[in-house]
Amino acid sequence: MVTKQTNDFASLDFLDGETLLIDKPPQWSSFKVVHTIRKAINVKRVGHTGTLDPLATGLLIVLTGRNTKQMMNFEGLSKSYNGIILLGKSSPSMDTETEMMDRALPKNLNDDLIFKTRDTFLGDIEQIPPMYSALKVDGKKLYDLARKGKEV
């Protein structure tokens, strides 16, 4: 796959197909990014290669025009994540979307325990996704169900 970098928006051929690397802002859904791009470039065939939760920021790969046929080429690519952990707090959504509650810190909390725990999240892991995630069940996003008080 050939990519080109340009600062000249007018030189891009969105109908023929472009690959856009978008830094998705917080509070925007992946769909809102696609919808905004679709309106700005006046091309119907615009899609993204993976949903980011609305509060998440980061790389959203957006394809236009004929490039939308290339979406499968991006699915198996490796990803990395980073974040900030707030110790002594928790929330039902596991992020700042819902009300934060105080939680007691473990009595044996120290840097070694923090780094040892962090290391269990490195590499390939299996986990149960939280209800406040973009994962779809029966075509519905979990975070939409969670906001309605439903649990799957």
Tab-separated table of C-alpha atoms in Angstrom:
chain	number	residue	atom	x	y	z
A	1	MET	CA	0.000	0.000	0.000
A	2	VAL	CA	1.373	3.386	-0.967
A	3	THR	CA	0.664	6.385	1.213
A	4	LYS	CA	1.374	9.993	0.525
A	5	GLN	CA	1.866	12.817	2.944
A	6	THR	CA	0.722	16.279	2.065
A	7	ASN	CA	-0.242	19.521	3.695
A	8	ASP	CA	-2.148	20.505	0.564
A	9	PHE	CA	-5.738	19.428	1.261
A	10	ALA	CA	-6.841	20.464	-2.240
A	11	SER	CA	-4.429	18.015	-3.899
A	12	LEU	CA	-6.124	14.984	-2.337
A	13	ASP	CA	-8.503	12.862	-4.388
A	14	PHE	CA	-11.065	11.700	-1.834
A	15	LEU	CA	-13.306	9.991	-4.383
A	16	ASP	CA	-10.467	7.928	-5.860
A	17	GLY	CA	-9.400	7.142	-2.292
A	18	GLU	CA	-7.333	8.554	0.517
A	19	THR	CA	-6.169	7.274	3.888
A	20	LEU	CA	-6.506	9.876	6.625
A	21	LEU	CA	-4.868	9.586	10.037
A	22	ILE	CA	-7.096	11.451	12.468
A	23	ASP	CA	-6.317	12.266	16.104
A	24	LYS	CA	-9.838	11.709	17.454
A	25	PRO	CA	-10.738	14.299	20.081
A	26	PRO	CA	-12.432	13.370	23.361
A	27	GLN	CA	-16.242	13.449	23.425
A	28	TRP	CA	-16.417	12.653	19.701
A	29	SER	CA	-17.658	9.256	18.563
A	30	SER	CA	-15.826	7.581	15.703
A	31	PHE	CA	-19.035	8.000	13.690
A	32	LYS	CA	-19.014	11.771	14.321
A	33	VAL	CA	-15.479	11.964	12.901
A	34	VAL	CA	-16.553	10.067	9.770
A	35	HIS	CA	-19.731	12.130	9.421
A	36	THR	CA	-17.777	15.399	9.727
A	37	ILE	CA	-15.240	14.282	7.114
A	38	ARG	CA	-18.004	13.038	4.801
A	39	LYS	CA	-19.672	16.463	4.901
A	40	ALA	CA	-16.387	18.371	4.506
A	41	ILE	CA	-15.204	16.462	1.428
A	42	ASN	CA	-18.650	15.715	-0.053
A	43	VAL	CA	-17.905	12.016	-0.589
A	44	LYS	CA	-20.345	9.323	0.561
A	45	ARG	CA	-17.872	6.452	0.873
A	46	VAL	CA	-15.996	7.253	4.073
A	47	GLY	CA	-15.284	4.742	6.817
A	48	HIS	CA	-13.000	4.042	9.755
A	49	THR	CA	-11.000	0.956	10.640
A	50	GLY	CA	-11.970	0.604	14.297
A	51	THR	CA	-14.164	2.312	16.861
A	52	LEU	CA	-12.673	4.307	19.704
A	53	ASP	CA	-14.732	4.926	22.815
A	54	PRO	CA	-16.120	8.483	22.906
A	55	LEU	CA	-13.858	9.561	25.802
A	56	ALA	CA	-10.772	8.034	24.184
A	57	THR	CA	-8.389	10.070	22.105
A	58	GLY	CA	-6.002	8.653	19.581
A	59	LEU	CA	-5.429	7.494	16.060
A	60	LEU	CA	-8.522	6.820	13.989
A	61	ILE	CA	-7.714	5.577	10.487
A	62	VAL	CA	-10.284	6.951	8.049
A	63	LEU	CA	-10.536	5.761	4.447
A	64	THR	CA	-12.343	7.526	1.626
A	65	GLY	CA	-13.682	6.538	-1.769
A	66	ARG	CA	-12.116	3.434	-3.303
A	67	ASN	CA	-9.731	3.093	-0.349
A	68	THR	CA	-12.633	1.897	1.810
A	69	LYS	CA	-12.042	-1.518	0.192
A	70	GLN	CA	-8.690	-1.607	2.026
A	71	MET	CA	-10.195	-1.657	5.536
A	72	MET	CA	-9.344	-5.326	6.089
A	73	ASN	CA	-5.643	-4.511	5.614
A	74	PHE	CA	-5.692	-2.485	8.840
A	75	GLU	CA	-7.593	-4.873	11.122
A	76	GLY	CA	-4.706	-7.105	12.167
A	77	LEU	CA	-2.181	-4.347	12.787
A	78	SER	CA	-0.674	-4.091	16.256
A	79	LYS	CA	-1.918	-1.391	18.591
A	80	SER	CA	-0.625	0.230	21.712
A	81	TYR	CA	-2.506	2.046	24.416
A	82	ASN	CA	-1.545	4.463	27.140
A	83	GLY	CA	-3.446	6.204	29.835
A	84	ILE	CA	-3.450	7.788	33.241
A	85	ILE	CA	-4.537	5.844	36.302
A	86	LEU	CA	-6.095	7.654	39.235
A	87	LEU	CA	-5.452	5.682	42.431
A	88	GLY	CA	-7.995	5.804	45.245
A	89	LYS	CA	-10.987	6.408	42.957
A	90	SER	CA	-13.398	4.238	40.984
A	91	SER	CA	-16.512	4.697	38.892
A	92	PRO	CA	-19.153	2.421	37.326
A	93	SER	CA	-17.836	3.280	33.834
A	94	MET	CA	-14.185	2.703	34.856
A	95	ASP	CA	-13.401	6.204	33.555
A	96	THR	CA	-14.470	9.799	34.194
A	97	GLU	CA	-17.825	9.508	32.409
A	98	THR	CA	-19.688	8.526	35.578
A	99	GLU	CA	-19.372	9.804	39.143
A	100	MET	CA	-16.078	9.063	40.873
A	101	MET	CA	-16.155	7.395	44.288
A	102	ASP	CA	-13.373	7.189	46.857
A	103	ARG	CA	-11.795	3.776	47.369
A	104	ALA	CA	-9.345	2.748	50.027
A	105	LEU	CA	-5.850	2.106	48.735
A	106	PRO	CA	-4.255	-1.243	49.608
A	107	LYS	CA	-2.144	-0.960	52.752
A	108	ASN	CA	0.832	-2.535	50.973
A	109	LEU	CA	0.731	-0.132	48.016
A	110	ASN	CA	4.173	0.825	46.768
A	111	ASP	CA	5.932	1.493	43.462
A	112	ASP	CA	6.944	-2.159	43.057
A	113	LEU	CA	3.326	-3.347	43.402
A	114	ILE	CA	2.106	-0.678	40.990
A	115	PHE	CA	4.676	-1.644	38.315
A	116	LYS	CA	4.123	-5.375	38.887
A	117	THR	CA	0.374	-4.894	38.412
A	118	ARG	CA	0.948	-2.719	35.340
A	119	ASP	CA	3.097	-5.445	33.805
A	120	THR	CA	0.159	-7.876	33.893
A	121	PHE	CA	-1.494	-5.647	31.273
A	122	LEU	CA	1.423	-5.723	28.815
A	123	GLY	CA	1.451	-7.977	25.752
A	124	ASP	CA	-1.394	-10.223	24.669
A	125	ILE	CA	-4.048	-10.429	27.372
A	126	GLU	CA	-7.622	-11.616	27.666
A	127	GLN	CA	-10.106	-9.527	29.535
A	128	ILE	CA	-13.828	-9.058	29.917
A	129	PRO	CA	-14.698	-5.709	28.335
A	130	PRO	CA	-16.461	-3.252	30.626
A	131	MET	CA	-20.070	-2.331	29.946
A	132	TYR	CA	-18.929	1.178	29.048
A	133	SER	CA	-17.085	0.098	25.897
A	134	ALA	CA	-17.696	0.425	22.169
A	135	LEU	CA	-17.909	-3.358	21.776
A	136	LYS	CA	-21.132	-4.317	20.029
A	137	VAL	CA	-23.524	-7.020	21.226
A	138	ASP	CA	-26.445	-7.816	18.905
A	139	GLY	CA	-25.585	-4.660	16.940
A	140	LYS	CA	-25.764	-2.351	19.963
A	141	LYS	CA	-22.752	-0.675	21.589
A	142	LEU	CA	-22.235	-1.708	25.190
A	143	TYR	CA	-21.849	1.896	26.359
A	144	ASP	CA	-25.289	2.733	24.909
A	145	LEU	CA	-26.821	-0.194	26.813
A	146	ALA	CA	-24.965	0.783	30.010
A	147	ARG	CA	-26.268	4.352	29.820
A	148	LYS	CA	-29.796	2.914	29.703
A	149	GLY	CA	-29.063	0.853	32.825
A	150	LYS	CA	-28.864	-2.480	30.989
A	151	GLU	CA	-26.086	-5.003	31.597
A	152	VAL	CA	-24.993	-7.737	29.200
